[in-house]
Amino acid sequence: MSKGVFITLEGPDGCGKSTQSRMLRDALAAAGYDVVRTFEPGGTGIGHRIREIILDTKSSGMCGITEFLLYAADRAQDVHEVIMPALAAGRIVIGDRFFDSSIAYQGYGLGMDVEAVRAVNAIATRGLIPDLTVLLDIDPAMGVARATGGRDADRIERRRLEFHASVRNAYLQMAAGEPGRFRVVGVGDRSIDQVHAAIRREVFEFLANRASCARGQSQLGAREV
Ligand code: TMP
C-alpha cells in the first residue's frame, strides 16, 4: 500500500533525536520533498495524553506491562492518524522513535519477552516496518546527563544507568542484525551540525538509491511491454 517513504530516528535518551529529526525534516523540505514529522510517545492528541501518563513521576506504581501497552497504544494511534495516511499520500514520514524503542526499552531494558513485544507491536503498527532507521548512538551516562541537563528527570530517565546501558546495547545489536535497514551515526561530542550532516548524508544517499532502483524497475517494465 505504501507509496511514501518511512524513515525513523532511534537512540538512547539524550542522543538528540528530537532536534535532529526536526533538522532532517527541514532539510528534506528545502530539497523539495513532501515531508511530515511525527514522534512517539505523543505525536497525536490522544498520544499526548498517553505520554503524560507514562512519563509522569506520579506514575511510579506503573508496572512494566502497563507501560509497554501504553507505548503500543500511542503507536497504534500514530500509525492510524499520521503515518499511514501520509505514506498513502506518497509523503516522506520522519518518525522520532517507533517500535524499535519498545524492543530496546521494554524488551531488553525491562527484560520483557522480546518476541511478545514484537508480536504486540505488529498489531499496533499493522505490520509497518520503517524503510530506513538511523540510530544515533551515545554513551548512556553522557546521554542521560544531556537529556536531563537543566530540568528534572522523567520516570524513564530516572532508571539506573544499567537500564540505559542495556537499551544502548540492544540498539547496537539490532542495528548489527539488520544492516539493510539501520545506519548508525555516532554522537559522542560531535556538534549538532556535524551529526546533522552525517544523518543527512545517509538519508539523501538512501533516497537517491531508492529513486534509481525505481527508475530501473520502470525501464524494465517498459521493455517487457
Ligand atoms: P523521548 O525522550 O524520545 O520523547 O521519549 C520519551 C521516553 O520514552 C524515553 O525515555 C524513551 C521512552 N520510550 C520507551 O521506553 N518505549 C517506547 O516504545 C518509546 C516510543 C519511548
CSV table of C-alpha atoms in Angstrom, one decimal, residues 70-167:
chain,number,residue,atom,x,y,z
A,70,LEU,CA,0.6,2.4,26.7
A,71,TYR,CA,3.5,2.8,24.3
A,72,ALA,CA,1.9,0.4,22.0
A,73,ALA,CA,-1.5,2.2,22.2
A,74,ASP,CA,0.3,5.5,21.5
A,75,ARG,CA,1.9,3.9,18.5
A,76,ALA,CA,-1.3,2.4,17.1
A,77,GLN,CA,-2.8,5.9,17.1
A,78,ASP,CA,0.2,7.5,15.5
A,79,VAL,CA,0.1,4.8,12.7
A,80,HIS,CA,-3.6,5.3,12.2
A,81,GLU,CA,-3.8,9.1,12.4
A,82,VAL,CA,-0.4,10.3,11.0
A,83,ILE,CA,1.9,7.7,9.5
A,84,MET,CA,-0.4,5.5,7.3
A,85,PRO,CA,-2.3,8.4,5.7
A,86,ALA,CA,0.9,10.3,4.9
A,87,LEU,CA,2.5,7.2,3.4
A,88,ALA,CA,-0.6,6.5,1.3
A,89,ALA,CA,-0.4,10.1,0.0
A,90,GLY,CA,3.2,9.4,-1.1
A,91,ARG,CA,4.9,11.6,1.5
A,92,ILE,CA,8.1,11.0,3.4
A,93,VAL,CA,7.4,10.4,7.1
A,94,ILE,CA,10.1,11.0,9.7
A,95,GLY,CA,9.4,9.2,12.9
A,96,ASP,CA,11.1,10.2,16.1
A,97,ARG,CA,11.0,6.7,17.7
A,98,PHE,CA,8.9,3.7,16.5
A,99,PHE,CA,8.7,0.1,17.5
A,100,ASP,CA,12.5,-0.4,17.9
A,101,SER,CA,12.2,1.8,21.0
A,102,SER,CA,9.8,-0.7,22.6
A,103,ILE,CA,12.2,-3.6,21.8
A,104,ALA,CA,15.2,-1.7,23.2
A,105,TYR,CA,13.5,-0.1,26.3
A,106,GLN,CA,10.7,-2.6,27.3
A,107,GLY,CA,12.2,-5.7,25.7
A,108,TYR,CA,15.9,-5.5,26.6
A,109,GLY,CA,15.8,-2.7,29.2
A,110,LEU,CA,12.9,-4.0,31.3
A,111,GLY,CA,13.6,-7.6,30.4
A,112,MET,CA,10.2,-8.4,28.8
A,113,ASP,CA,9.8,-11.3,26.3
A,114,VAL,CA,11.2,-9.7,23.1
A,115,GLU,CA,9.1,-11.9,20.9
A,116,ALA,CA,5.9,-10.9,22.8
A,117,VAL,CA,7.0,-7.2,22.4
A,118,ARG,CA,7.4,-7.8,18.6
A,119,ALA,CA,4.0,-9.5,18.4
A,120,VAL,CA,2.1,-6.8,20.1
A,121,ASN,CA,3.9,-4.2,18.1
A,122,ALA,CA,2.9,-5.9,14.9
A,123,ILE,CA,-0.7,-5.3,15.9
A,124,ALA,CA,0.0,-1.7,16.8
A,125,THR,CA,1.8,-0.9,13.6
A,126,ARG,CA,-0.3,-3.2,11.3
A,127,GLY,CA,2.9,-4.8,10.2
A,128,LEU,CA,4.5,-1.5,9.1
A,129,ILE,CA,8.3,-1.5,9.1
A,130,PRO,CA,10.4,1.6,8.5
A,131,ASP,CA,12.3,1.7,5.2
A,132,LEU,CA,15.3,3.3,6.9
A,133,THR,CA,16.2,3.6,10.6
A,134,VAL,CA,19.0,6.0,11.7
A,135,LEU,CA,20.4,5.0,15.1
A,136,LEU,CA,22.0,7.9,17.0
A,137,ASP,CA,24.5,6.1,19.3
A,138,ILE,CA,25.6,7.7,22.5
A,139,ASP,CA,27.3,6.6,25.7
A,140,PRO,CA,24.4,6.1,28.2
A,141,ALA,CA,25.9,8.2,31.0
A,142,MET,CA,26.5,11.1,28.6
A,143,GLY,CA,23.0,10.7,27.2
A,144,VAL,CA,21.1,10.8,30.5
A,145,ALA,CA,23.2,13.8,31.6
A,146,ARG,CA,22.4,15.6,28.3
A,147,ALA,CA,18.7,14.7,28.5
A,148,THR,CA,18.2,15.9,32.0
A,149,GLY,CA,20.5,19.0,32.0
A,150,GLY,CA,18.6,21.9,33.4
A,151,ARG,CA,15.4,20.0,34.2
A,152,ASP,CA,14.0,17.2,36.4
A,153,ALA,CA,14.4,13.6,35.0
A,154,ASP,CA,11.2,12.0,33.9
A,155,ARG,CA,10.1,8.5,35.1
A,156,ILE,CA,12.1,6.6,32.4
A,157,GLU,CA,15.2,8.8,32.6
A,158,ARG,CA,15.4,8.2,36.4
A,159,ARG,CA,16.1,4.5,35.9
A,160,ARG,CA,19.5,3.1,36.8
A,161,LEU,CA,22.4,3.5,34.5
A,162,GLU,CA,22.4,-0.2,33.8
A,163,PHE,CA,18.9,0.1,32.3
A,164,HIS,CA,20.2,2.8,29.9
A,165,ALA,CA,23.3,0.7,29.1
A,166,SER,CA,21.0,-2.3,28.2
A,167,VAL,CA,19.0,0.0,25.9
